[in-house]
């Protein structure tokens, strides 16, 4: 049905019944009688296609009609792709999110960002797990850092009720040279991660395991991770 709509937008050859038309090509344009334009099309083995019926006189091209329709369909498809609405995909973490589950969700987030969608990730605190909100912030910052190649942070972690959110937007494609600021930030993040791992190794592991159980962090390490 859509293909028929595109075809019905244009008159071709004998369907063009005006007295004269303007022929446009790479060399410019010229106004000629419609009968002469039809003869020109036949001589070249192409069609006379009306591309602007409301002009005075109507504008036509000498082109193979099938090729012309193909070009129009391709152009319409590209335009539709550019106008596609950006979706916001959600990624949920829980207090007992383990490393395997984390990597699984990280993979999906990469796919979402590569497709041009935004990502809203959050940690849901149930009951007394709200006591681990600092560890939740660390998890979301780690998540953003692991996705640095694919997305940029639109909003830093923030607690809303029982959920802590972080928002990521897709990055434009292309190789971007790292600035000195980015290099310094990565260095701070690496040092902060090391502090997290050291703190986790020195503290007893609570029952239940999971990322939060292994992610107790000092205030100084958290500041480093955020670049403060």
Coordinates of N, CA and C in Angstrom, one line a residue:
X1 N 0.8 -1.2 0.0 CA 0.0 0.0 0.0 C 0.9 1.3 0.0
X2 N 1.9 1.2 0.8 CA 2.8 2.4 0.9 C 3.5 2.6 -0.5
X3 N 3.9 1.5 -1.1 CA 4.6 1.6 -2.4 C 3.6 2.2 -3.4
X4 N 2.4 1.8 -3.4 CA 1.4 2.4 -4.3 C 1.2 3.9 -4.1
X5 N 1.2 4.3 -2.9 CA 1.1 5.7 -2.5 C 2.2 6.5 -3.2
X6 N 3.4 6.0 -3.1 CA 4.6 6.7 -3.7 C 4.4 6.8 -5.3
X7 N 4.0 5.7 -5.9 CA 3.8 5.7 -7.3 C 2.7 6.6 -7.7
X8 N 1.6 6.7 -6.9 CA 0.5 7.6 -7.3 C 0.8 9.1 -7.1
X9 N 1.9 9.4 -6.5 CA 2.2 10.8 -6.3 C 2.7 11.4 -7.6
X10 N 3.2 10.6 -8.6 CA 3.8 11.2 -9.8 C 3.1 10.7 -11.1
X11 N 2.9 11.6 -12.0 CA 2.4 11.3 -13.3 C 3.6 11.0 -14.2
X12 N 3.4 10.1 -15.2 CA 4.5 9.7 -16.0 C 4.0 9.5 -17.5
X13 N 4.9 9.9 -18.4 CA 4.6 9.8 -19.9 C 3.2 10.4 -20.3
X14 N 2.4 9.5 -20.8 CA 1.1 10.0 -21.4 C 0.1 10.5 -20.3
X15 N 0.4 10.3 -19.1 CA -0.4 10.8 -18.0 C -0.3 12.3 -17.8
X16 N 0.8 12.8 -18.4 CA 1.1 14.3 -18.3 C 0.4 15.0 -19.4
X17 N -0.6 15.7 -19.2 CA -1.5 16.2 -20.2 C -1.5 17.8 -20.3
X18 N -0.5 18.4 -19.7 CA -0.4 19.9 -19.9 C 0.2 20.2 -21.2
X19 N 0.2 21.5 -21.6 CA 0.7 21.9 -22.9 C 2.2 21.9 -23.0
X20 N 2.9 22.4 -21.9 CA 4.3 22.4 -21.9 C 4.9 22.1 -20.5
X21 N 6.1 21.7 -20.5 CA 6.7 21.3 -19.2 C 8.1 21.9 -19.1
X22 N 8.7 22.0 -17.9 CA 10.1 22.4 -17.8 C 10.9 21.1 -17.5
X23 N 11.9 20.9 -18.3 CA 12.8 19.8 -18.2 C 14.0 20.2 -17.4
X24 N 14.3 19.5 -16.3 CA 15.5 19.8 -15.5 C 16.5 18.6 -15.6
X25 N 17.8 18.9 -15.7 CA 18.8 17.9 -15.7 C 20.1 18.6 -15.1
X26 N 21.2 17.9 -15.2 CA 22.4 18.4 -14.6 C 22.9 19.6 -15.3
X27 N 22.4 19.9 -16.5 CA 22.9 21.0 -17.3 C 22.0 22.3 -17.1
X28 N 20.9 22.1 -16.3 CA 20.0 23.3 -16.1 C 18.6 22.9 -16.4
X29 N 17.8 23.8 -17.0 CA 16.4 23.5 -17.3 C 16.0 24.3 -18.6
X30 N 14.9 23.8 -19.2 CA 14.4 24.4 -20.4 C 12.9 24.0 -20.5
X31 N 12.1 25.0 -21.0 CA 10.7 24.8 -21.2 C 10.5 24.3 -22.6
X32 N 9.8 23.2 -22.7 CA 9.5 22.7 -24.1 C 8.0 22.1 -24.1
X33 N 7.4 22.0 -25.3 CA 6.1 21.4 -25.4 C 6.1 20.0 -24.9
X34 N 5.1 19.6 -24.2 CA 5.0 18.2 -23.6 C 5.3 17.1 -24.7
X35 N 4.7 17.3 -25.9 CA 5.0 16.3 -26.9 C 6.4 16.2 -27.3
X36 N 7.1 17.3 -27.3 CA 8.6 17.2 -27.6 C 9.3 16.6 -26.4
X37 N 8.9 16.8 -25.2 CA 9.5 16.2 -24.0 C 9.3 14.7 -24.1
X38 N 8.2 14.2 -24.5 CA 7.9 12.8 -24.6 C 8.8 12.2 -25.7
X39 N 9.0 12.9 -26.8 CA 9.9 12.4 -27.8 C 11.4 12.3 -27.3
X40 N 11.7 13.3 -26.5 CA 13.1 13.3 -26.0 C 13.3 12.1 -25.1
X41 N 12.3 11.8 -24.3 CA 12.4 10.6 -23.4 C 12.5 9.3 -24.1
X42 N 11.7 9.2 -25.2 CA 11.8 8.0 -26.0 C 13.1 7.8 -26.7
X43 N 13.7 8.9 -27.2 CA 15.0 8.9 -27.8 C 16.1 8.4 -26.9
X44 N 15.9 8.8 -25.6 CA 16.9 8.4 -24.6 C 16.6 7.0 -23.9
X45 N 15.5 6.5 -24.3 CA 15.1 5.2 -23.7 C 14.7 5.3 -22.2
X46 N 14.2 6.5 -21.8 CA 13.7 6.7 -20.4 C 12.3 7.1 -20.4
X47 N 11.8 7.6 -19.3 CA 10.5 8.1 -19.1 C 10.5 9.6 -18.8
X48 N 9.3 10.2 -19.1 CA 9.1 11.6 -18.7 C 8.3 11.6 -17.4
X49 N 9.0 12.0 -16.3 CA 8.3 11.9 -15.0 C 8.1 13.3 -14.4
X50 N 6.9 13.6 -14.0 CA 6.5 14.9 -13.4 C 6.8 14.9 -12.0
X51 N 7.8 15.8 -11.6 CA 8.2 15.8 -10.2 C 7.7 17.0 -9.4
X52 N 7.2 18.0 -10.1 CA 6.6 19.1 -9.4 C 5.4 19.6 -10.2
X53 N 4.2 19.1 -10.0 CA 3.0 19.4 -10.7 C 2.5 20.8 -10.5
X54 N 2.8 21.4 -9.4 CA 2.2 22.7 -9.0 C 3.0 23.9 -9.6
X55 N 4.2 23.6 -10.1 CA 5.0 24.6 -10.7 C 4.3 25.1 -12.1
X56 N 4.7 26.3 -12.5 CA 4.2 26.8 -13.8 C 5.3 27.1 -14.7
X57 N 5.6 26.3 -15.8 CA 4.9 25.0 -16.0 C 5.4 23.9 -15.1
X58 N 4.7 22.7 -15.1 CA 5.1 21.6 -14.2 C 6.6 21.2 -14.6
X59 N 7.3 20.8 -13.5 CA 8.7 20.4 -13.7 C 8.8 18.9 -13.9
X60 N 9.5 18.5 -14.9 CA 9.7 17.0 -15.2 C 11.2 16.6 -15.3
X61 N 11.4 15.3 -15.2 CA 12.7 14.8 -15.4 C 12.7 13.7 -16.4
X62 N 13.8 13.5 -17.2 CA 13.9 12.4 -18.1 C 14.7 11.3 -17.3
X63 N 14.0 10.3 -16.9 CA 14.7 9.3 -16.1 C 13.9 8.0 -16.1
X64 N 14.5 6.9 -15.9 CA 13.8 5.6 -15.9 C 12.9 5.6 -14.7
X65 N 11.6 5.4 -14.9 CA 10.6 5.5 -13.9 C 10.8 4.5 -12.7
X66 N 11.2 3.3 -13.0 CA 11.5 2.4 -11.9 C 12.6 2.8 -11.0
X67 N 13.7 3.4 -11.7 CA 14.8 3.9 -10.9 C 14.4 5.1 -10.1
X68 N 13.6 5.9 -10.6 CA 13.1 7.1 -9.9 C 12.3 6.7 -8.7
X69 N 11.4 5.8 -8.8 CA 10.5 5.3 -7.7 C 11.4 4.7 -6.6
X70 N 12.4 3.9 -7.1 CA 13.4 3.3 -6.1 C 14.1 4.4 -5.3
X71 N 14.5 5.4 -5.9 CA 15.2 6.5 -5.2 C 14.3 7.2 -4.2
X72 N 13.0 7.4 -4.6 CA 12.0 8.0 -3.7 C 11.8 7.1 -2.5
X73 N 11.7 5.8 -2.7 CA 11.4 4.9 -1.6 C 12.6 4.9 -0.6
X74 N 13.8 4.9 -1.2 CA 15.0 4.9 -0.4 C 15.1 6.2 0.4
X75 N 14.8 7.3 -0.2 CA 14.8 8.6 0.5 C 13.8 8.7 1.6
X76 N 12.6 8.1 1.3 CA 11.6 8.1 2.4 C 11.9 7.3 3.6
X77 N 12.6 6.2 3.3 CA 13.1 5.2 4.3 C 14.1 5.9 5.2
X78 N 15.1 6.6 4.6 CA 16.1 7.3 5.3 C 15.5 8.4 6.2
X79 N 14.6 9.1 5.6 CA 13.9 10.2 6.4 C 13.2 9.7 7.6
X80 N 12.5 8.5 7.4 CA 11.8 7.9 8.5 C 12.7 7.5 9.6
X81 N 13.9 6.9 9.2 CA 14.9 6.5 10.2 C 15.4 7.6 11.0
X82 N 15.6 8.8 10.4 CA 16.1 10.0 11.1 C 15.1 10.5 12.1
X83 N 13.8 10.3 11.7 CA 12.7 10.9 12.5 C 12.3 9.9 13.6
X84 N 12.9 8.7 13.6 CA 12.5 7.7 14.6 C 12.6 8.2 16.0
X85 N 11.6 7.9 16.8 CA 11.5 8.4 18.2 C 12.5 7.7 19.1
X86 N 13.3 8.4 19.8 CA 14.3 7.8 20.7 C 13.6 7.2 21.9
X87 N 13.8 5.9 22.2 CA 13.1 5.3 23.3 C 14.1 5.3 24.5
X88 N 13.5 5.2 25.7 CA 14.2 5.1 27.0 C 14.1 3.7 27.5
X89 N 15.2 2.9 27.5 CA 15.2 1.6 28.0 C 15.6 1.5 29.4
X90 N 14.9 0.7 30.2 CA 15.2 0.6 31.6 C 16.0 -0.7 31.9
X91 N 17.0 -0.5 32.8 CA 17.8 -1.6 33.4 C 17.6 -1.6 34.9
X92 N 17.2 -2.7 35.5 CA 17.0 -2.7 36.9 C 18.0 -3.6 37.6
X93 N 18.5 -3.1 38.7 CA 19.4 -3.8 39.6 C 18.8 -4.0 40.9
X94 N 19.1 -5.1 41.6 CA 18.6 -5.3 42.9 C 19.7 -5.4 43.9
X95 N 19.4 -5.4 45.2 CA 20.5 -5.4 46.2 C 21.4 -6.7 46.1
X96 N 20.8 -7.8 45.5 CA 21.6 -9.0 45.4 C 22.1 -9.3 44.0
X97 N 22.3 -8.2 43.2 CA 22.7 -8.4 41.8 C 24.2 -9.0 41.8
X98 N 24.3 -10.2 41.2 CA 25.7 -10.8 41.2 C 26.4 -10.4 39.9
X99 N 27.6 -10.8 39.8 CA 28.5 -10.3 38.7 C 27.9 -10.8 37.4
X100 N 27.5 -12.1 37.4 CA 26.9 -12.6 36.1 C 25.7 -11.8 35.6
X101 N 24.8 -11.5 36.5 CA 23.6 -10.7 36.2 C 24.0 -9.3 35.7
X102 N 25.0 -8.8 36.4 CA 25.5 -7.4 36.1 C 26.0 -7.4 34.6
X103 N 26.8 -8.4 34.3 CA 27.4 -8.4 32.9 C 26.3 -8.7 31.9
X104 N 25.3 -9.4 32.2 CA 24.2 -9.7 31.3 C 23.4 -8.4 31.0
X105 N 23.2 -7.6 32.0 CA 22.5 -6.4 31.9 C 23.3 -5.3 31.2
X106 N 24.6 -5.4 31.5 CA 25.6 -4.4 30.8 C 25.6 -4.7 29.3
X107 N 25.5 -5.9 28.9 CA 25.5 -6.3 27.5 C 24.2 -5.7 26.8
X108 N 23.1 -5.8 27.5 CA 21.8 -5.3 26.9 C 21.9 -3.7 26.8
X109 N 22.5 -3.1 27.8 CA 22.6 -1.6 27.8 C 23.4 -1.2 26.6
X110 N 24.5 -1.9 26.3 CA 25.4 -1.6 25.2 C 24.6 -1.6 23.9
X111 N 23.7 -2.7 23.8 CA 22.9 -2.8 22.6 C 21.9 -1.7 22.4
X112 N 21.3 -1.3 23.6 CA 20.3 -0.2 23.6 C 21.0 1.1 23.1
X113 N 22.1 1.4 23.6 CA 22.8 2.6 23.3 C 23.3 2.6 21.8
X114 N 23.8 1.5 21.3 CA 24.2 1.3 20.0 C 23.1 1.5 19.0
X115 N 21.9 1.2 19.4 CA 20.7 1.4 18.6 C 20.1 2.8 18.6
X116 N 20.8 3.6 19.5 CA 20.4 5.0 19.5 C 19.4 5.3 20.6
X117 N 19.1 4.4 21.5 CA 18.2 4.6 22.6 C 18.9 5.1 23.8
X118 N 18.1 5.7 24.7 CA 18.6 6.1 26.0 C 18.5 5.0 27.0
X119 N 19.2 5.1 28.1 CA 19.2 4.0 29.1 C 18.9 4.7 30.5
X120 N 17.9 4.2 31.2 CA 17.7 4.6 32.6 C 17.9 3.4 33.4
X121 N 19.0 3.4 34.2 CA 19.3 2.3 35.1 C 19.0 2.7 36.5
X122 N 18.6 1.7 37.3 CA 18.3 2.0 38.7 C 18.5 0.8 39.6
X123 N 18.7 1.1 40.8 CA 18.8 0.1 41.9 C 17.6 0.2 42.7
X124 N 16.9 -0.9 42.9 CA 15.7 -0.9 43.7 C 16.1 -1.4 45.1
X125 N 15.8 -0.6 46.1 CA 16.1 -0.9 47.5 C 14.8 -1.4 48.2
X126 N 14.8 -2.7 48.6 CA 13.6 -3.2 49.2 C 13.9 -3.4 50.8
X127 N 13.0 -2.8 51.6 CA 13.1 -2.9 53.0 C 14.4 -2.3 53.5
X128 N 15.1 -3.0 54.3 CA 16.3 -2.5 55.0 C 17.5 -2.4 54.0
X129 N 17.4 -2.8 52.8 CA 18.5 -2.7 51.9 C 18.8 -1.3 51.5
X130 N 17.9 -0.3 51.9 CA 18.1 1.1 51.7 C 19.4 1.5 52.4
X131 N 19.8 0.8 53.4 CA 21.1 1.1 54.2 C 22.3 1.0 53.2
X132 N 22.1 0.3 52.1 CA 23.2 0.1 51.2 C 23.2 1.1 50.0
X133 N 22.6 2.3 50.3 CA 22.4 3.3 49.2 C 23.8 3.7 48.6
X134 N 24.8 3.8 49.5 CA 26.1 4.2 49.0 C 26.7 3.2 48.0
X135 N 26.5 1.9 48.3 CA 26.9 0.8 47.4 C 26.1 0.9 46.1
X136 N 24.9 1.3 46.2 CA 24.0 1.4 45.0 C 24.6 2.5 44.1
X137 N 25.1 3.6 44.7 CA 25.6 4.6 43.9 C 26.9 4.2 43.2
X138 N 27.7 3.4 44.0 CA 29.0 2.9 43.4 C 28.6 2.0 42.2
X139 N 27.6 1.1 42.3 CA 27.2 0.2 41.3 C 26.8 1.0 40.0
X140 N 26.0 2.0 40.2 CA 25.6 2.8 39.0 C 26.7 3.6 38.4
X141 N 27.7 4.1 39.2 CA 28.8 4.8 38.6 C 29.7 3.8 37.9
X142 N 29.8 2.6 38.4 CA 30.6 1.6 37.7 C 29.9 1.2 36.4
X143 N 28.6 1.1 36.4 CA 27.8 0.9 35.2 C 28.1 1.9 34.1
X144 N 28.0 3.2 34.5 CA 28.3 4.3 33.6 C 29.7 4.3 33.1
X145 N 30.7 3.9 33.9 CA 32.0 3.9 33.5 C 32.3 2.7 32.5
X146 N 31.6 1.6 32.7 CA 31.7 0.5 31.8 C 31.1 0.8 30.4
X147 N 30.2 1.7 30.4 CA 29.5 2.1 29.2 C 30.0 3.4 28.5
X148 N 31.2 3.9 29.0 CA 31.7 5.2 28.6 C 31.9 5.2 27.1
X149 N 32.3 4.1 26.5 CA 32.5 4.1 25.0 C 31.2 4.3 24.2
X150 N 30.1 3.9 24.9 CA 28.8 3.8 24.1 C 27.9 4.9 24.5
X151 N 27.9 5.4 25.7 CA 27.0 6.4 26.2 C 27.6 7.4 27.2
X152 N 26.9 8.6 27.3 CA 27.4 9.6 28.2 C 26.3 9.8 29.3
X153 N 26.8 10.2 30.5 CA 25.9 10.4 31.6 C 25.1 11.7 31.4
X154 N 23.8 11.6 31.4 CA 22.9 12.8 31.4 C 22.6 13.2 32.8
X155 N 22.5 12.3 33.7 CA 22.2 12.7 35.1 C 22.9 11.7 36.0
X156 N 23.6 12.2 37.0 CA 24.3 11.4 37.9 C 23.3 10.7 38.9
X157 N 23.8 9.6 39.6 CA 22.9 8.9 40.4 C 22.1 9.7 41.4
X158 N 20.8 9.5 41.5 CA 20.0 10.3 42.5 C 18.9 9.3 43.0
X159 N 18.7 9.5 44.3 CA 17.7 8.6 45.0 C 16.3 9.2 44.9
X160 N 15.4 8.4 44.4 CA 14.0 8.9 44.3 C 13.1 7.8 45.0
X161 N 12.7 8.0 46.2 CA 12.0 7.0 47.0 C 12.9 5.8 47.3
X162 N 12.5 4.6 46.8 CA 13.3 3.4 47.0 C 14.1 3.1 45.8
X163 N 14.2 4.0 44.9 CA 15.0 3.7 43.7 C 16.1 4.8 43.5
X164 N 17.3 4.3 43.1 CA 18.4 5.3 42.7 C 18.6 5.2 41.2
X165 N 18.5 6.3 40.5 CA 18.5 6.3 39.0 C 19.8 6.9 38.5
X166 N 20.2 6.5 37.3 CA 21.2 7.2 36.5 C 20.7 7.1 35.1
X167 N 21.0 8.2 34.3 CA 20.5 8.3 33.0 C 21.7 8.4 32.0
X168 N 21.6 7.6 30.9 CA 22.7 7.6 29.9 C 22.1 7.9 28.6
X169 N 22.8 8.6 27.7 CA 22.4 8.9 26.4 C 23.4 8.4 25.4
X170 N 23.0 7.9 24.2 CA 24.0 7.3 23.3 C 25.0 8.4 22.8
X171 N 26.2 7.9 22.6 CA 27.2 8.8 22.0 C 27.1 8.7 20.5
X172 N 27.6 9.8 19.8 CA 27.6 9.8 18.4 C 28.8 8.9 18.0
X173 N 28.6 8.2 16.8 CA 29.6 7.3 16.3 C 30.8 8.1 15.8
X174 N 31.9 7.3 15.9 CA 33.2 8.0 15.4 C 34.2 7.9 16.5
X175 N 35.4 7.9 16.2 CA 36.5 7.9 17.1 C 36.8 9.2 17.7
X176 N 36.7 9.3 19.0 CA 37.0 10.6 19.7 C 38.3 10.5 20.5
X177 N 39.1 11.4 20.2 CA 40.4 11.5 20.9 C 40.2 11.9 22.4
X178 N 40.8 11.1 23.3 CA 40.6 11.4 24.7 C 41.3 12.7 25.1
X179 N 40.6 13.5 25.9 CA 41.2 14.7 26.4 C 42.0 14.4 27.6
X180 N 42.8 15.4 28.0 CA 43.6 15.2 29.3 C 42.7 15.0 30.5
X181 N 41.6 15.7 30.4 CA 40.6 15.6 31.5 C 40.0 14.2 31.6
X182 N 39.8 13.6 30.4 CA 39.2 12.2 30.5 C 40.3 11.2 31.0
X183 N 41.5 11.5 30.6 CA 42.6 10.6 31.1 C 42.8 10.7 32.6
X184 N 42.7 11.9 33.1 CA 42.8 12.2 34.6 C 41.6 11.5 35.3
X185 N 40.4 11.6 34.7 CA 39.2 11.0 35.3 C 39.4 9.5 35.4
X186 N 39.9 8.9 34.3 CA 40.0 7.4 34.3 C 41.0 7.0 35.3
X187 N 42.1 7.8 35.5 CA 43.1 7.5 36.5 C 42.4 7.5 37.9
X188 N 41.6 8.6 38.2 CA 40.9 8.7 39.5 C 40.0 7.5 39.7
X189 N 39.3 7.1 38.6 CA 38.3 6.0 38.7 C 39.0 4.7 39.0
X190 N 40.2 4.5 38.4 CA 41.0 3.3 38.6 C 41.4 3.2 40.0
X191 N 41.9 4.3 40.6 CA 42.3 4.4 42.0 C 41.2 4.1 42.9
X192 N 40.0 4.7 42.6 CA 38.8 4.5 43.4 C 38.4 3.0 43.4
X193 N 38.4 2.4 42.2 CA 38.0 1.0 42.1 C 39.0 0.1 43.0
X194 N 40.3 0.5 43.0 CA 41.2 -0.3 43.8 C 40.9 -0.1 45.2
X195 N 40.5 1.1 45.6 CA 40.1 1.3 47.0 C 38.9 0.5 47.4
X196 N 37.9 0.4 46.5 CA 36.7 -0.4 46.7 C 37.1 -1.8 46.9
X197 N 37.9 -2.4 46.1 CA 38.3 -3.8 46.2 C 39.1 -4.1 47.4
X198 N 39.9 -3.1 47.8 CA 40.7 -3.3 49.1 C 39.8 -3.3 50.3
X199 N 38.8 -2.3 50.3 CA 37.9 -2.2 51.4 C 37.0 -3.5 51.5
X200 N 36.6 -4.0 50.3 CA 35.8 -5.2 50.3 C 36.6 -6.4 50.8
X201 N 37.9 -6.5 50.5 CA 38.7 -7.6 51.0 C 39.0 -7.5 52.5
X202 N 39.0 -6.3 53.0 CA 39.3 -6.2 54.5 C 38.1 -6.4 55.3
X203 N 36.9 -6.3 54.8 CA 35.6 -6.4 55.5 C 35.0 -7.8 55.4
X204 N 34.4 -8.3 56.4 CA 33.7 -9.6 56.3 C 32.6 -9.5 55.3
X205 N 32.3 -10.6 54.6 CA 31.3 -10.6 53.6 C 29.9 -10.9 54.2
X206 N 28.9 -10.0 54.1 CA 27.6 -10.3 54.7 C 26.9 -11.5 54.0
X207 N 26.0 -12.1 54.7 CA 25.3 -13.2 54.2 C 24.5 -12.8 52.9
X208 N 24.4 -13.6 51.9 CA 23.6 -13.3 50.7 C 24.5 -13.0 49.5
X209 N 25.8 -12.6 49.8 CA 26.7 -12.3 48.7 C 26.2 -11.1 47.8
X210 N 26.6 -11.1 46.5 CA 26.1 -10.1 45.6 C 27.1 -8.9 45.5
X211 N 26.8 -8.0 44.6 CA 27.7 -6.9 44.4 C 27.8 -6.0 45.6
X212 N 26.6 -5.7 46.3 CA 26.6 -4.8 47.4 C 27.4 -5.4 48.6
X213 N 27.3 -6.7 48.7 CA 28.1 -7.4 49.8 C 29.6 -7.2 49.6
X214 N 30.0 -7.1 48.3 CA 31.4 -6.9 48.0 C 31.8 -5.5 47.7
X215 N 31.0 -4.5 47.9 CA 31.2 -3.2 47.4 C 31.2 -2.1 48.5
X216 N 31.6 -2.4 49.7 CA 31.6 -1.4 50.8 C 32.7 -0.5 50.4
X217 N 32.4 0.8 50.5 CA 33.4 1.8 50.0 C 33.5 3.0 51.0
X218 N 34.7 3.5 51.1 CA 34.9 4.6 52.0 C 34.4 5.9 51.3
X219 N 34.2 7.0 52.1 CA 33.8 8.3 51.6 C 34.8 8.8 50.6
X220 N 36.1 8.7 51.0 CA 37.2 9.2 50.1 C 37.2 8.5 48.7
X221 N 37.0 7.2 48.7 CA 37.0 6.5 47.5 C 35.8 6.9 46.6
X222 N 34.6 7.1 47.2 CA 33.4 7.5 46.5 C 33.7 8.9 45.8
X223 N 34.3 9.8 46.6 CA 34.6 11.1 46.0 C 35.5 11.0 44.8
X224 N 36.5 10.1 44.9 CA 37.4 9.9 43.7 C 36.7 9.4 42.5
X225 N 35.8 8.5 42.8 CA 35.0 7.8 41.7 C 34.2 8.8 40.9
X226 N 33.6 9.8 41.7 CA 32.8 10.9 41.1 C 33.6 12.0 40.5
X227 N 34.9 12.0 40.7 CA 35.8 13.0 40.2 C 35.8 14.3 41.0
X228 N 35.4 14.2 42.3 CA 35.4 15.4 43.1 C 36.8 15.7 43.7

